[in-house]
Coordinates of C-alpha atoms in Angstrom, one line a residue:
M1 CA 10.4 1.7 24.7
I2 CA 10.3 2.9 21.1
L3 CA 9.4 6.4 21.9
N4 CA 12.0 6.2 24.8
F5 CA 14.9 5.3 22.2
Y6 CA 14.2 7.8 19.4
K7 CA 13.7 10.5 22.7
L8 CA 17.1 9.5 24.1
V9 CA 18.4 9.8 20.4
R10 CA 17.3 12.8 20.0
I11 CA 18.5 14.7 23.5
F12 CA 21.7 12.9 23.2
G13 CA 22.6 13.4 19.6
S14 CA 23.3 9.9 19.1
A15 CA 22.7 6.0 20.8
K16 CA 26.6 5.8 21.4
N17 CA 26.1 9.3 23.9
A18 CA 23.0 8.3 25.0
W19 CA 24.0 4.9 25.8
E20 CA 27.2 6.1 27.4
N21 CA 26.0 9.7 29.5
I22 CA 21.9 8.2 30.1
K23 CA 22.7 6.9 33.8
K24 CA 24.2 10.1 34.3
E25 CA 22.0 12.5 33.0
Y26 CA 18.5 10.7 33.3
K27 CA 17.3 13.0 36.4
K28 CA 17.6 15.8 34.4
L29 CA 15.3 14.3 31.8
D30 CA 11.5 14.5 32.2
G31 CA 9.7 11.2 32.2
F32 CA 13.1 8.9 32.6
G33 CA 13.2 7.3 36.4
H34 CA 16.8 5.0 37.2
K35 CA 14.5 1.5 36.5
M36 CA 14.0 2.2 33.1
V37 CA 17.3 3.0 32.4
S38 CA 18.8 0.5 34.8
D39 CA 19.8 -1.7 32.4
I40 CA 21.3 0.7 29.9
G41 CA 25.0 0.3 29.3
N42 CA 25.1 -3.6 29.8
P43 CA 27.6 -4.8 27.7
E44 CA 25.5 -8.0 27.3
H45 CA 23.5 -6.0 24.9
L46 CA 26.5 -4.9 23.2
K47 CA 26.9 -8.6 22.5
F48 CA 23.9 -9.3 21.2
A49 CA 24.2 -6.3 19.0
N50 CA 26.9 -7.3 17.0
K51 CA 25.6 -11.0 16.8
E52 CA 22.6 -9.1 15.3
I53 CA 25.0 -7.0 12.7
E54 CA 26.6 -10.4 11.7
F55 CA 23.3 -12.1 11.0
C56 CA 22.2 -8.8 8.8
E57 CA 25.3 -9.0 6.9
K58 CA 25.3 -12.9 5.7
N59 CA 21.7 -12.9 4.9
N60 CA 21.5 -9.6 2.9
I61 CA 19.1 -7.5 5.5
K62 CA 19.7 -4.0 5.9
I63 CA 19.2 -2.6 8.9
N64 CA 16.9 1.0 8.8
L65 CA 17.0 3.2 11.8
R66 CA 14.3 6.0 12.0
H67 CA 16.4 8.6 13.8
F68 CA 18.6 8.5 10.3
N69 CA 15.1 8.9 8.4
E70 CA 15.9 6.1 7.1
L71 CA 12.6 4.2 6.9
P72 CA 9.8 4.6 4.3
Q73 CA 8.2 8.0 4.6
L74 CA 5.1 7.8 5.8
L75 CA 5.9 5.6 8.5
N76 CA 8.4 7.8 9.6
E77 CA 5.7 10.8 10.5
C78 CA 3.7 7.8 13.1
D79 CA 4.6 8.7 16.6
D80 CA 5.3 4.8 17.2
A81 CA 7.2 4.4 13.8
P82 CA 10.2 1.3 14.9
A83 CA 13.7 2.6 15.9
I84 CA 14.7 0.4 13.8
L85 CA 13.2 -1.5 10.6
Y86 CA 15.2 -4.8 9.1
Q87 CA 14.8 -5.3 5.2
K88 CA 15.3 -8.1 2.6
G89 CA 14.6 -7.3 -0.8
N90 CA 14.0 -3.7 -2.6
F91 CA 11.7 -0.6 -1.7
D92 CA 11.2 1.8 -3.8
N93 CA 9.5 5.2 -1.7
S94 CA 9.0 7.3 -5.0
K95 CA 6.0 4.5 -5.4
E96 CA 2.2 4.7 -4.5
K97 CA 1.4 2.5 -1.8
V98 CA -1.9 0.6 -0.7
S99 CA -2.2 -1.8 2.7
I100 CA -4.5 -4.6 1.7
V101 CA -5.7 -6.8 4.9
G102 CA -8.3 -9.5 5.3
T103 CA -9.3 -12.8 7.3
R104 CA -7.5 -15.6 7.0
N105 CA -10.8 -17.3 6.3
M106 CA -11.1 -16.2 2.8
T107 CA -14.2 -16.9 1.2
S108 CA -14.8 -16.3 -2.8
Y109 CA -16.2 -13.0 -2.4
G110 CA -13.3 -12.0 -1.4
K111 CA -11.2 -13.7 -3.1
Q112 CA -13.1 -12.5 -6.4
F113 CA -12.6 -8.8 -5.5
I114 CA -9.2 -9.1 -4.9
H115 CA -8.6 -10.9 -8.3
D116 CA -10.6 -7.9 -9.9
F117 CA -8.6 -5.4 -8.0
F118 CA -5.5 -6.2 -9.6
E119 CA -6.9 -7.0 -12.7
E120 CA -7.8 -3.4 -13.4
T121 CA -4.8 -1.9 -11.5
K122 CA -2.0 -3.9 -13.1
S123 CA -0.8 -1.2 -15.5
C124 CA -0.3 1.5 -12.4
N125 CA 2.8 1.9 -10.9
Y126 CA 2.0 1.0 -7.3
I127 CA 3.1 -1.1 -4.6
S128 CA 0.7 -3.1 -2.6
V129 CA 1.4 -4.1 1.5
S130 CA 0.3 -6.8 3.7
G131 CA 1.2 -9.0 6.1
L132 CA 2.3 -12.5 4.5
A133 CA -0.2 -14.6 6.7
L134 CA -2.5 -17.0 5.1
G135 CA -5.9 -16.1 3.6
V136 CA -6.3 -12.5 2.2
D137 CA -2.6 -11.5 2.7
K138 CA -1.4 -14.6 0.4
E139 CA -3.9 -13.9 -1.9
V140 CA -2.8 -10.0 -2.2
H141 CA 1.0 -10.7 -2.9
E142 CA -0.1 -13.8 -4.8
Q143 CA -1.9 -11.4 -7.2
S144 CA 1.0 -9.1 -7.1
V145 CA 3.1 -11.1 -8.1
H146 CA 1.0 -12.7 -11.1
N147 CA 0.4 -9.2 -12.1
Q148 CA 3.8 -7.7 -11.9
I149 CA 3.3 -4.9 -8.8
S150 CA 5.6 -5.0 -6.6
T151 CA 5.1 -6.2 -2.9
V152 CA 5.8 -5.3 0.4
A153 CA 4.8 -8.1 3.5
V154 CA 5.4 -7.3 7.1
L155 CA 6.6 -10.1 9.4
A156 CA 5.3 -10.2 12.7
H157 CA 8.8 -12.4 13.5
G158 CA 12.8 -11.6 13.2
F159 CA 14.4 -12.9 9.3
H160 CA 15.6 -16.3 11.2
L161 CA 12.3 -18.5 10.5
L162 CA 9.4 -17.8 8.0
Y163 CA 6.1 -17.7 9.3
P164 CA 4.0 -19.5 8.6
A165 CA 5.9 -22.3 6.3
K166 CA 4.0 -22.3 3.9
N167 CA 4.4 -19.0 2.7
R168 CA 7.7 -19.5 2.1
K169 CA 8.2 -20.1 -1.3
L170 CA 5.8 -17.0 -1.5
S171 CA 8.4 -15.0 0.2
E172 CA 11.0 -16.1 -2.1
K173 CA 9.1 -15.1 -5.4
I174 CA 8.2 -11.7 -3.4
I175 CA 12.1 -10.9 -3.6
E176 CA 13.1 -12.1 -6.9
E177 CA 10.2 -10.0 -8.4
G178 CA 11.9 -6.7 -6.9
G179 CA 9.3 -6.3 -4.0
T180 CA 10.5 -6.0 -0.3
L181 CA 10.0 -7.8 3.9
F182 CA 10.4 -6.0 6.6
T183 CA 10.0 -6.3 10.1
E184 CA 10.9 -4.6 13.3
F185 CA 11.7 -7.7 15.2
N186 CA 14.8 -9.0 15.4
S187 CA 16.4 -12.3 15.0
S188 CA 16.0 -13.5 18.5
R189 CA 12.1 -12.6 17.9
K190 CA 9.5 -15.7 17.5
P191 CA 6.0 -14.8 16.2
D192 CA 4.0 -14.7 19.1
R193 CA 0.9 -13.6 19.3
E194 CA 1.0 -10.1 20.5
N195 CA 3.6 -8.9 17.5
F196 CA 1.1 -9.3 15.3
I197 CA -1.0 -6.7 16.0
Q198 CA 2.3 -4.8 16.7
R199 CA 3.1 -5.8 13.0
N200 CA -0.4 -4.4 11.9
R201 CA 0.6 -0.7 13.2
I202 CA 3.5 -0.9 10.5
V203 CA 1.4 -2.3 7.4
A204 CA -1.0 1.3 8.5
G205 CA 1.6 3.1 8.6
I206 CA 3.1 2.4 5.2
S207 CA 0.3 3.8 3.2
P208 CA -1.7 6.5 2.8
S209 CA -4.5 4.5 2.3
T210 CA -6.0 1.0 3.8
I211 CA -8.2 -1.7 2.0
V212 CA -10.0 -4.3 4.4
V213 CA -11.3 -7.3 2.3
E214 CA -13.3 -9.5 4.7
T215 CA -13.2 -9.4 8.2
A216 CA -15.1 -11.0 11.1
F217 CA -15.8 -8.9 14.6
G218 CA -12.2 -8.8 16.3
G219 CA -10.6 -9.8 13.6
G220 CA -7.1 -8.5 13.3
S221 CA -7.8 -6.3 10.3
I222 CA -9.9 -4.2 13.1
S223 CA -6.4 -2.9 14.4
T224 CA -4.9 -2.3 11.0
A225 CA -7.8 -0.3 10.2
T226 CA -7.9 1.5 13.5
F227 CA -4.0 2.2 13.3
A228 CA -4.7 3.4 10.2
N229 CA -7.6 5.8 11.6
N230 CA -5.1 7.1 14.3
Y231 CA -2.3 7.9 11.3
N232 CA -5.2 9.8 9.8
R233 CA -4.8 7.6 6.7
E234 CA -8.2 6.8 4.6
V235 CA -9.9 3.2 5.3
F236 CA -12.0 1.7 2.7
A237 CA -14.3 -1.6 3.2
L238 CA -15.5 -4.0 1.5
P239 CA -19.3 -4.8 2.1
G240 CA -21.2 -7.8 2.5
K241 CA -24.3 -9.7 3.7
V242 CA -25.2 -9.2 7.1
T243 CA -25.5 -13.0 7.6
D244 CA -21.8 -13.5 6.6
K245 CA -19.9 -14.1 9.3
Q246 CA -16.4 -12.4 7.1
S247 CA -18.3 -9.4 6.4
Q248 CA -19.4 -8.2 9.3
G249 CA -16.4 -6.7 10.8
C250 CA -16.5 -4.8 7.7
N251 CA -20.0 -3.8 7.7
H252 CA -19.3 -2.4 11.2
L253 CA -16.4 -0.2 10.3
I254 CA -18.6 1.2 7.5
F255 CA -21.6 1.6 10.1
Q256 CA -18.9 3.4 12.7
N257 CA -17.8 5.6 10.1
K258 CA -14.2 4.3 10.1
A259 CA -13.9 3.0 6.6
K260 CA -15.5 4.0 3.6
T261 CA -17.7 2.0 1.6
I262 CA -16.4 0.2 -1.7
S263 CA -19.1 0.7 -3.9
T264 CA -17.1 -0.3 -7.5
I265 CA -13.4 -1.2 -7.9
K266 CA -13.7 1.9 -10.4
D267 CA -14.3 4.0 -7.9
L268 CA -12.2 3.0 -5.2
I269 CA -9.5 2.8 -8.2
D270 CA -9.9 6.6 -8.1
N271 CA -10.3 7.2 -4.6
L272 CA -6.6 5.6 -4.3
G273 CA -5.5 8.3 -7.0
F274 CA -4.3 5.4 -9.4
N275 CA -5.6 7.6 -12.2
N276 CA -2.4 6.9 -14.9
T277 CA -4.2 4.0 -15.9
K278 CA -5.6 5.4 -19.0
L279 CA -2.3 6.8 -19.8
K280 CA -0.6 3.4 -19.2
T281 CA -3.2 2.1 -21.7
E282 CA -3.0 4.7 -24.7
E283 CA 1.2 3.9 -24.0
L284 CA 0.3 0.5 -24.4
F285 CA -2.7 0.6 -27.4
S286 CA -1.8 3.5 -30.3
H287 CA -4.8 5.9 -31.1
N288 CA -5.2 3.8 -34.5
E289 CA -5.9 0.1 -32.4
I290 CA -8.6 2.1 -30.3
A291 CA -10.4 3.3 -33.2
V292 CA -10.0 0.9 -34.9
Q293 CA -13.7 -0.7 -32.3
L294 CA -15.5 1.7 -33.2
T295 CA -18.2 2.1 -36.2
E296 CA -17.4 3.9 -39.5
N297 CA -19.3 7.1 -38.4
Q298 CA -17.6 6.8 -34.8
E299 CA -14.3 6.5 -35.8
L300 CA -14.5 9.7 -38.8
I301 CA -15.8 11.7 -36.3
Y302 CA -13.3 10.7 -33.2
N303 CA -10.3 11.3 -35.6
V304 CA -11.6 14.6 -36.4
I305 CA -11.8 15.6 -32.9
F306 CA -8.7 13.8 -32.1
N307 CA -6.6 16.1 -34.4
N308 CA -8.6 19.0 -33.7
P309 CA -8.7 19.5 -29.7
Q310 CA -11.5 21.5 -28.4
I311 CA -13.2 21.7 -32.4
S312 CA -17.1 22.8 -32.2
L313 CA -19.7 21.5 -33.7
D314 CA -19.9 24.0 -36.5
D315 CA -15.7 23.2 -37.3
I316 CA -16.5 19.5 -37.1
V317 CA -19.7 19.5 -39.8
G318 CA -17.3 21.6 -42.2
K319 CA -14.5 18.8 -41.6
I320 CA -16.9 15.8 -43.1
N321 CA -19.5 15.5 -45.5
L322 CA -22.2 14.8 -42.4
S323 CA -24.9 17.2 -41.1
S324 CA -25.0 18.0 -37.8
H325 CA -28.0 16.2 -36.8
K326 CA -26.4 12.8 -37.7
I327 CA -23.4 14.2 -36.5
L328 CA -24.7 14.8 -32.5
P329 CA -26.0 11.1 -32.2
V330 CA -22.1 9.7 -33.0
I331 CA -21.3 12.5 -30.4
L332 CA -23.5 11.4 -27.9
E333 CA -21.9 7.3 -28.9
L334 CA -18.8 8.6 -27.8
E335 CA -19.1 10.2 -24.9
L336 CA -21.1 6.9 -23.6
L337 CA -18.4 4.6 -24.6
G338 CA -16.0 7.4 -22.6
K339 CA -13.9 8.4 -26.1
I340 CA -14.7 12.4 -25.9
K341 CA -15.9 14.6 -23.4
S342 CA -17.8 17.7 -24.2
F343 CA -17.3 21.3 -23.4
S344 CA -20.2 24.5 -23.3
G345 CA -20.0 26.0 -27.0
R346 CA -20.9 22.7 -28.2
Q347 CA -16.6 21.9 -27.9
F348 CA -14.9 18.4 -27.8
I349 CA -12.5 17.1 -27.1
V350 CA -10.8 13.2 -26.8
I351 CA -10.3 11.6 -23.1

């Protein structure tokens, strides 16, 4: 139905024209039969639509329409993107995004990974995306709020309720802190079982990358990873012991080459493209504050290189009262500390 709606709007130029003319024109269209179009034009649908608009206006809900290109950019590129996406809160499409999903039965291993990931990325300018379920989803949203990172929660029901009820206060906090609640379901839709799989394609579609923290065989997060694969998005999975039930789904995704292995959080951050962390650190801490942590000789050589980018070893010797055989070990120490980088011709820069 989603694709049919989108196709009709493109053919007729607007939803109004399709609504008024489809019954007269459907025989000329490929893929549309009488049964498919028989209910279009039913005045009861217009009554429901008007009530839905009133509900949205009363509850500060924005209605995003795909045929007006109002969906998040990457989601809009998906063939099965929703025709309508209801929104509460703010959404900054210019920020990087990453979807993080996993089991409701999260272990301490998964919780520690999520904590460490957000600790390492709290200076990065991105949006986390998850499904507001218990377990991994809840931890993702809570860590986002705690670290002042915008977060998107995608719901499997309409905005007339909040499921699970335990997450009601968290959903309010998400909006208060500048985050977003999305759903494609109108206010009559309850959190039926099939809605959760349908919801997962939006979680996968919004972001260029999806991280699967923990999941058992056949867990709902496997569907999210599958959607992401089908959209040609990157998938990363946290490996675990083969005997741990909540790691078996992740291990299987990796085994089937449907997800990249998360070996370290640093490598994961690099793969996600969150490379502005160091820049943010340099904005928060001045050069002098960094240099204070070094030994006297390290600080001396670091300052020379900082003030003279791509300086050669001979020039360093000329600027300070140390011989080259004493300078080289200190330069090696600075390289190991990640403070400087060497080039051919024994030239150095601060990084």
